[in-house]
Coordinates of C-alpha atoms in Angstrom, one line a residue:
X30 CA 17.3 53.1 17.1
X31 CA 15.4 50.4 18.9
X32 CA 12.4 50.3 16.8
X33 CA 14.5 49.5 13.9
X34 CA 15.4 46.2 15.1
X35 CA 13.7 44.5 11.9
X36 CA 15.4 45.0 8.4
X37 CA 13.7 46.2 5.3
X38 CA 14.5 42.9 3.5
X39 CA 14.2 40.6 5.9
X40 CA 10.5 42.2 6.6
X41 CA 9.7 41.8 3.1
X42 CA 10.7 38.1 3.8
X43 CA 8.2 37.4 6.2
X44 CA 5.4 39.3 4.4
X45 CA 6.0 36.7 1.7
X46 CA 6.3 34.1 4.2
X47 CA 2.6 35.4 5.4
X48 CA 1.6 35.2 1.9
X49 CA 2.2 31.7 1.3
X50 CA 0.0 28.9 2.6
X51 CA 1.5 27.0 5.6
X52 CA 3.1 23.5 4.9
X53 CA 0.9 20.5 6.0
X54 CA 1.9 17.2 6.6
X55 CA 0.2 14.3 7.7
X56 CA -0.9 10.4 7.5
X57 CA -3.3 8.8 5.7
X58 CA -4.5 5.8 4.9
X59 CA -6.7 3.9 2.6
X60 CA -9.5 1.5 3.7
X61 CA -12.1 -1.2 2.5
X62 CA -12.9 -4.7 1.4
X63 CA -10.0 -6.5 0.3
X64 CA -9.3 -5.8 -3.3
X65 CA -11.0 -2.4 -3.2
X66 CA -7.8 -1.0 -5.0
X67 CA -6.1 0.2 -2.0
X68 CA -2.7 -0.8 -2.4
X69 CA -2.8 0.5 -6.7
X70 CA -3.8 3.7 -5.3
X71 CA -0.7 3.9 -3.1
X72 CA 1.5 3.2 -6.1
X73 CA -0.5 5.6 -8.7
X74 CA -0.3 8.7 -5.8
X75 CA 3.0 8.4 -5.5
X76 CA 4.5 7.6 -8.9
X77 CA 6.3 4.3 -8.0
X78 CA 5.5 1.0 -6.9
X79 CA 5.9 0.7 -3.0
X80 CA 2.8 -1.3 -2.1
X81 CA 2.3 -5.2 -3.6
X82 CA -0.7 -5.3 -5.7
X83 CA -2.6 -8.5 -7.0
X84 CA -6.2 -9.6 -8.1
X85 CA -6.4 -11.4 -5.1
X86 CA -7.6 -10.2 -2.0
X87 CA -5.6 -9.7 1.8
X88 CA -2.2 -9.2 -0.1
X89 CA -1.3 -6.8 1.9
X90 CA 0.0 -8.3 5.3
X91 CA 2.4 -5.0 6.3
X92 CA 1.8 -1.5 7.1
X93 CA 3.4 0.3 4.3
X94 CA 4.0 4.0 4.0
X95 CA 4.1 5.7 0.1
X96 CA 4.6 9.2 0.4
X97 CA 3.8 12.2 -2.0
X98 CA 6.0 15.2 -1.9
X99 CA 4.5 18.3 -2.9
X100 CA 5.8 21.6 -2.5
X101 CA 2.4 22.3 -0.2
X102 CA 2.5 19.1 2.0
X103 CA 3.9 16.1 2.5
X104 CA 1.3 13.1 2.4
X105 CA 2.6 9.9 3.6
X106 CA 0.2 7.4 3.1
X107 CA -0.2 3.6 5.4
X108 CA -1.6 1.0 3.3
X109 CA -3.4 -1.1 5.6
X110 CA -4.6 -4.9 5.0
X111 CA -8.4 -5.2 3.5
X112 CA -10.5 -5.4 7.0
X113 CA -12.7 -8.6 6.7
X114 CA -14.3 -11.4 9.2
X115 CA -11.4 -13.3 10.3
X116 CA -11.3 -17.2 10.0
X117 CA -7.8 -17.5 11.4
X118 CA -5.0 -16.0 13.9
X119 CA -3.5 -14.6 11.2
X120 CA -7.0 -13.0 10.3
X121 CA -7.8 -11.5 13.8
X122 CA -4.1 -10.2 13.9
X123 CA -4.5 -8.3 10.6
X124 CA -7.8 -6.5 11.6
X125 CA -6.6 -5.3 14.7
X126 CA -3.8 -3.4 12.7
X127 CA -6.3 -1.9 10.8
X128 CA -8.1 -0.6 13.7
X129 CA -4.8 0.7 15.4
X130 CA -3.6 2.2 12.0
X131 CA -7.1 4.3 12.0
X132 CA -6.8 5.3 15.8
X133 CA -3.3 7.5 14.5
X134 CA -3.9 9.2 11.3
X135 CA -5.0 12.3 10.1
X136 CA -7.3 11.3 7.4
X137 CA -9.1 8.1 6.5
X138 CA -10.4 7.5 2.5
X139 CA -12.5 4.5 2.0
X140 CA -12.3 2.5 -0.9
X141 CA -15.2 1.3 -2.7
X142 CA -14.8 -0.3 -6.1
X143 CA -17.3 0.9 -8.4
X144 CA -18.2 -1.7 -10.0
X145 CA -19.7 -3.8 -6.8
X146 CA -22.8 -2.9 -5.2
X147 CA -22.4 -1.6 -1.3
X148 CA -22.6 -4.9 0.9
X149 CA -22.4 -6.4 3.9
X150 CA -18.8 -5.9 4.1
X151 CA -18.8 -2.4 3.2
X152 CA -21.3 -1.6 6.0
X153 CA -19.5 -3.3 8.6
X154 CA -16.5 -1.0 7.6
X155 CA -18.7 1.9 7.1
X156 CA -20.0 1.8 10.9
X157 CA -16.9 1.2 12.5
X158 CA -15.5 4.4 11.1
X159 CA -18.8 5.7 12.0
X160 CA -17.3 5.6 15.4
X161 CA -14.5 7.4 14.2
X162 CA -15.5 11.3 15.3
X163 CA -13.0 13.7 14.6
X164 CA -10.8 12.4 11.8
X165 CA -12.1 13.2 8.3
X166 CA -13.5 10.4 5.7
X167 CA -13.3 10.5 2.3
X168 CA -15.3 8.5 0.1
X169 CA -12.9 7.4 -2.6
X170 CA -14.5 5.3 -5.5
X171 CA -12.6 3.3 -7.2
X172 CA -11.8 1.2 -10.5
X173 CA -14.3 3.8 -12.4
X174 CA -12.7 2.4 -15.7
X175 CA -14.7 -0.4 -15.2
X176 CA -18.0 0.9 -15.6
X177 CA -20.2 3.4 -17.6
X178 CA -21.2 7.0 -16.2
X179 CA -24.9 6.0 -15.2
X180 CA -23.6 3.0 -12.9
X181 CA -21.0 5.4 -11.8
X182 CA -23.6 8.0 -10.5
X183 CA -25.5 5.2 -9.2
X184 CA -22.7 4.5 -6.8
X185 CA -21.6 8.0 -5.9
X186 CA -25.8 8.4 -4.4
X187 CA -25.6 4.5 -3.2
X188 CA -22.4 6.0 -1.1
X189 CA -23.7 9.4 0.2
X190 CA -26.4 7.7 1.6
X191 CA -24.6 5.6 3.1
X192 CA -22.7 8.3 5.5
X193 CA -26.5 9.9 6.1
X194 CA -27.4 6.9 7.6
X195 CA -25.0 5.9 9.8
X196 CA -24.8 9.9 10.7
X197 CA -21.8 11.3 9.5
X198 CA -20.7 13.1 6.7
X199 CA -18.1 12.6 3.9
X200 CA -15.5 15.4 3.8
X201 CA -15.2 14.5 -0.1
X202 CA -16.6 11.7 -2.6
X203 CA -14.3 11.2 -5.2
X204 CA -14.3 9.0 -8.6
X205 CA -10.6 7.8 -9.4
X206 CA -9.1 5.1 -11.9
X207 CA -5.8 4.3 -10.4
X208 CA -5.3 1.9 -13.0
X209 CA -4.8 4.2 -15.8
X210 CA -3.7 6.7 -13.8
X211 CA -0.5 4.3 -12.7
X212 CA -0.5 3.5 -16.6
X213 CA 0.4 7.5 -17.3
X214 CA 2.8 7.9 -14.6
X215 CA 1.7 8.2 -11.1
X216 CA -0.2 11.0 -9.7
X217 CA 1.9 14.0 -10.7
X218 CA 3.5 16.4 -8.1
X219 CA 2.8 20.3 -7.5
X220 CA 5.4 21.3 -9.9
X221 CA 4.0 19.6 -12.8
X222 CA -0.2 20.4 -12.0
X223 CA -0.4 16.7 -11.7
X224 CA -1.3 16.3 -15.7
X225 CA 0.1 12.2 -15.2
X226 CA -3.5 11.3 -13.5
X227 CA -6.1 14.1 -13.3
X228 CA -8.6 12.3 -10.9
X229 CA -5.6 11.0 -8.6
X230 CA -3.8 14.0 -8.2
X231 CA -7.3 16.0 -7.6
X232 CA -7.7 13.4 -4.5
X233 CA -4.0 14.3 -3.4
X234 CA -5.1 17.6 -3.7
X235 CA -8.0 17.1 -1.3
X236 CA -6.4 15.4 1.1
X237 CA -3.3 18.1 1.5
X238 CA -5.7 20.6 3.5
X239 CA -6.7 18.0 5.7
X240 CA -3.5 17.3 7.0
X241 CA -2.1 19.0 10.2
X242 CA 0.1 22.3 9.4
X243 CA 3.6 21.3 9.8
X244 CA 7.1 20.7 8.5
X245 CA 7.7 17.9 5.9
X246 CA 8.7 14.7 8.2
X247 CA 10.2 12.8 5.8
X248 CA 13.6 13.8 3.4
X249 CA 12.3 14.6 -0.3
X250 CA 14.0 11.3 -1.6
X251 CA 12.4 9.1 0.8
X252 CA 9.2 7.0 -0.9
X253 CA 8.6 4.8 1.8
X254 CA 9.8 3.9 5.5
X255 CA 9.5 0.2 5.0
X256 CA 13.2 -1.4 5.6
X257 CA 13.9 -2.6 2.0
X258 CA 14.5 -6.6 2.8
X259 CA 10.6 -6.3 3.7
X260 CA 9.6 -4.2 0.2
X261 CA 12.1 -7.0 -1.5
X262 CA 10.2 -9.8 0.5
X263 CA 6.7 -8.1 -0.6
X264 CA 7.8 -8.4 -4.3
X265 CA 9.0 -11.9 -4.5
X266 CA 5.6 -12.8 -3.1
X267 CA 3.6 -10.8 -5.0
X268 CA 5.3 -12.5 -8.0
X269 CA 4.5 -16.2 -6.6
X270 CA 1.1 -15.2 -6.0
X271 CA 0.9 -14.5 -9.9
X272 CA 2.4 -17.5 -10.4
X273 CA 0.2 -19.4 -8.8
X274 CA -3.3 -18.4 -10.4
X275 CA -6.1 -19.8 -8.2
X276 CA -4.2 -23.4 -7.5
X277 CA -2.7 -21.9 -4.1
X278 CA -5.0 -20.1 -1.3
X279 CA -3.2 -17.1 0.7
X280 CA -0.2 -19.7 1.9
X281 CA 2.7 -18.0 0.2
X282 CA 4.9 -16.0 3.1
X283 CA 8.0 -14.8 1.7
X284 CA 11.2 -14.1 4.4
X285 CA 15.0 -12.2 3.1
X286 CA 17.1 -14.0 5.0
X287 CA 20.4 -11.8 3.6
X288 CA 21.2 -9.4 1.1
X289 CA 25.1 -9.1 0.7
X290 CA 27.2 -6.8 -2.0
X291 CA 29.1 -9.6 -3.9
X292 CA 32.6 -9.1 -2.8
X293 CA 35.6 -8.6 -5.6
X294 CA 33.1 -6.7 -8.0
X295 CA 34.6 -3.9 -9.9
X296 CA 33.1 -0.2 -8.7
X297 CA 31.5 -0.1 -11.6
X298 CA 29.7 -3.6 -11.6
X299 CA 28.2 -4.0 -8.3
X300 CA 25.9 -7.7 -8.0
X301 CA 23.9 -7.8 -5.1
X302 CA 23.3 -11.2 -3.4
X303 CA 19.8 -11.7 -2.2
X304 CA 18.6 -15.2 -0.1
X305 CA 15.2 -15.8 0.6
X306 CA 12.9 -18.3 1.5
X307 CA 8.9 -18.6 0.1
X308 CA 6.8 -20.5 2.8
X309 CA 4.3 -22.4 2.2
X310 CA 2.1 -24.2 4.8
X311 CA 1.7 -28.4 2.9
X312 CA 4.6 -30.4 1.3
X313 CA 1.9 -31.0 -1.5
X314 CA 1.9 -27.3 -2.4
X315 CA 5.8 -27.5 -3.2
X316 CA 5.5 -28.7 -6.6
X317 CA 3.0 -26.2 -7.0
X318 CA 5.0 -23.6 -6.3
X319 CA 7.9 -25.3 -8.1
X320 CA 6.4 -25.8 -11.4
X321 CA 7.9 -28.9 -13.7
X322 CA 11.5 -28.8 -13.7
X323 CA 11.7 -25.9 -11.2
X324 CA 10.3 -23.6 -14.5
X325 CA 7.6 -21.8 -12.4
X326 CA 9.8 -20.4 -9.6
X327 CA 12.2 -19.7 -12.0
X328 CA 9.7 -17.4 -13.1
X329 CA 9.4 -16.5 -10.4
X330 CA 12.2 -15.3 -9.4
X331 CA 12.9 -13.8 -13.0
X332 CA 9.7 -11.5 -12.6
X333 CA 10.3 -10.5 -8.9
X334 CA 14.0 -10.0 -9.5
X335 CA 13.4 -7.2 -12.2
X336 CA 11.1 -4.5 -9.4
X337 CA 13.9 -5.5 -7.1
X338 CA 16.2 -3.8 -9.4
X339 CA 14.1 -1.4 -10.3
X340 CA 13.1 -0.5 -6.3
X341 CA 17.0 -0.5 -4.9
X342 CA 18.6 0.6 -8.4
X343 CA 21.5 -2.5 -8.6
X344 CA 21.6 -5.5 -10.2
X345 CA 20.9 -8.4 -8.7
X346 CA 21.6 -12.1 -8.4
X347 CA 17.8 -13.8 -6.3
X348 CA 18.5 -17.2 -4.6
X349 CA 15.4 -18.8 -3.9
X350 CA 14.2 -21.8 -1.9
X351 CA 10.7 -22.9 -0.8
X352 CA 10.1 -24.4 2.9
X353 CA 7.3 -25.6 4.5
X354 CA 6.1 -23.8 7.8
X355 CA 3.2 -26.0 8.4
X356 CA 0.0 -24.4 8.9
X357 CA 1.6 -21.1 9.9
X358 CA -1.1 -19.1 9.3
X359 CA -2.6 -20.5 12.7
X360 CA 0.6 -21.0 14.6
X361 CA 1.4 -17.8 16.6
X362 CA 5.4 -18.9 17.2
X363 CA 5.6 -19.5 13.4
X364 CA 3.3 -15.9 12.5
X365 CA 6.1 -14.2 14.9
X366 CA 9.0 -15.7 13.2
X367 CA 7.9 -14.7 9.2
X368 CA 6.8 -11.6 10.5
X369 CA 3.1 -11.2 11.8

C-alpha cells in the first residue's frame, strides 16, 4: 500500500497546480526627468490616486508604493522623486533615494515624455542605469496624447538608440497615455482584460513576467504602504501647489500633526478631525498662500479635503494653519523634522 500514498484528487490538484503559471511578485519603479509622468502612471496602473501629481516638477518628495493586484502577480510599484542636478540639501538628499530605490527592485521603467526631445537630463539618467546590469529597463514613453504618430515614431527610434549607445538593451519600449487612461478608470486588473486603459494595462502586463516568482506580499485590499497621515499630508500639498500657480517655487512642505475621531459622534456619523500645518520657507509667502481674506487656503483646504475623503472613506473636518520654517529646504534639523 505504500505506493499509494498520493490520492487520485489530490494528484489531479497538483497537475493543475503544474498547469498554471507560477505567481510573481515584485518591485518596480518608475524613473526620469521630473515631470516625465511618473507619479500619473502610478495612479492610472493601479486604478486610484496614491501618488501626488502636479504640472510642476520634483513633487514627489516620498517613496510611495501603488500596487496592482492581478490574479498572476502582484506589482507594487515605488514612485521615486524626478532625478535632477541638485542645487540644494534637499536636492542631493532626493537623488540619493533615487539611486537607493534602483539598487532594490526588480524592474526599472524609464519615463520619457514624448513630446520632448532626448536631452541632457535624460542622458545623464540613461547612463547611470547603464550601470545598472542585471535588473531589466523598460523604456516607457509617455504623454503620447500629446503628439501625432510621426513624432511618436520619431521618439520610439530617438530612444532605442539611445540604449545601443550606452550598450544595453531595452527589455520593452512601450507608448502609453496615462492621462486618458486615468480618465477611463485606471489600468484594469486580470479579471476584467484590462479594457479601462489598453496601453497601461499592456505595460502591467509586461512587467508581471519580470518580476521574481513568488507569493503575493501584500493583502488584496492594500493599495499602498504609505502610513495615511503622510498620503493625507501629500494631498493637502498637492492642493496648495495648485493653488499657487507659478507665484510660489517648491517651498510648500505640508506636516499632519493629528488626526482624531471626533468624540460623541453617532456610529453612524463619524467626523474625523485632521490638524496640519503647510510650511513655507518667507513670512512674505504667507499671504500668498493665504489668498485675500484667507479665500485661497480655504480652497485649499476645500479641494484637498474631498481626496482625503475619498482615500480614507470618512468624512472629514481639515484644520489648517501656515508656518514659516525658514529656508528649510537647506537646513538639515528643519528637512529632518518635516520629514526629509
Amino acid at each position: 500500500m505504500g505506493a499509494m500514498s498520493v490520492r487520485p484528487d489530490t494528484e489531479a490538484a497538483a497537475q493543475k497546480g503544474a498547469d498554471r503559471a507560477p505567481h510573481r511578485a515584485g518591485f518596480a519603479c518608475f524613473v526620469g526627468r521630473p515631470n516625465a509622468g511618473k507619479s500619473t502612471l502610478t495612479n492610472a496602473l493601479v486604478g486610484k490616486k496614491v501618488a501626488i501629481t502636479s504640472n510642476r516638477p520634483q513633487t514627489t518628495r516620498h517613496t510611495v508604493r501603488g500596487i496592482v493586484h492581478r490574479e498572476d502577480a502582484q506589482l507594487i510599484l515605488v514612485d521615486t522623486p524626478g532625478l535632477h542636478k541638485p542645487r540644494t540639501l534637499l536636492g542631493e538628499r532626493l537623488n540619493d533615494v533615487v539611486r537607493t530605490t534602483w539598487a532594490e527592485v526588480d524592474v526599472i521603467g524609464f519615463c520619457l515624455p514624448a513630446d520632448q526631445k532626448l536631452g541632457p537630463g535624460d542622458k545623464y539618467i540613461a547612463k547611470e542605469l547603464a550601470a545598472i546590469k542585471k535588473t531589466p529597463k523598460i523604456a516607457i514613453i509617455t504623454k503620447t496624447d500629446l503628439v501625432d504618430s510621426k513624432q511618436l515614431a520619431e521618439q520610439l527610434l530617438a530612444v532605442s538608440r539611445l540604449g545601443e549607445e550606452l550598450g544595453f538593451e531595452w527589455a520593452e519600449i512601450i507608448p502609453v497615455s496615462a492621462v486618458k487612461a486615468e480618465r477611463e478608470g485606471g489600468a484594469g486588473t486580470a479579471r476584467d482584460g484590462g479594457r479601462g486603459a489598453g496601453q497601461v494595462a499592456l505595460l502591467a502586463d509586461l512587467i508581471a513576467p519580470l518580476l521574481p516568482e513568488s507569493p503575493p506580499l501584500y493583502p488584496e485590499g492594500d493599495l499602498t504602504d504609505e502610513p495615511e497621515m503622510v498620503m493625507v499630508a501629500e494631498l493637502i500639498r498637492e492642493a496648495a501647489l495648485e493653488g499657487v500657480r507659478d507665484e510660489l517655487p517648491h517651498s510648500i512642505a505640508v506636516v499632519v500633526e493629528e488626526m482624531l475621531p471626533r468624540e460623541n459622534r453617532p456610529a453612524d456619523k463619524p467626523l474625523l478631525d485632521i490638524h496640519a500645518n503647510v510650511y513655507i520657507e518667507r513670512p512674505s509667502q504667507k499671504g500668498i498662500i493665504i489668498g485675500p481674506k484667507g479665500k485661497r487656503l480655504k480652497d485649499v483646504g476645500t479641494k484637498s479635503r474631498k481626496h482625503i475623503e475619498a482615500l480614507l472613506g470618512t468624512p472629514v473636518f481639515l484644520d489648517l494653519h501656515v508656518k514659516v520654517a525658514k529656508d528649510w529646504q537647506r537646513d538639515p534639523k528643519q528637512l529632518r523634522r518635516l520629514g526629509f
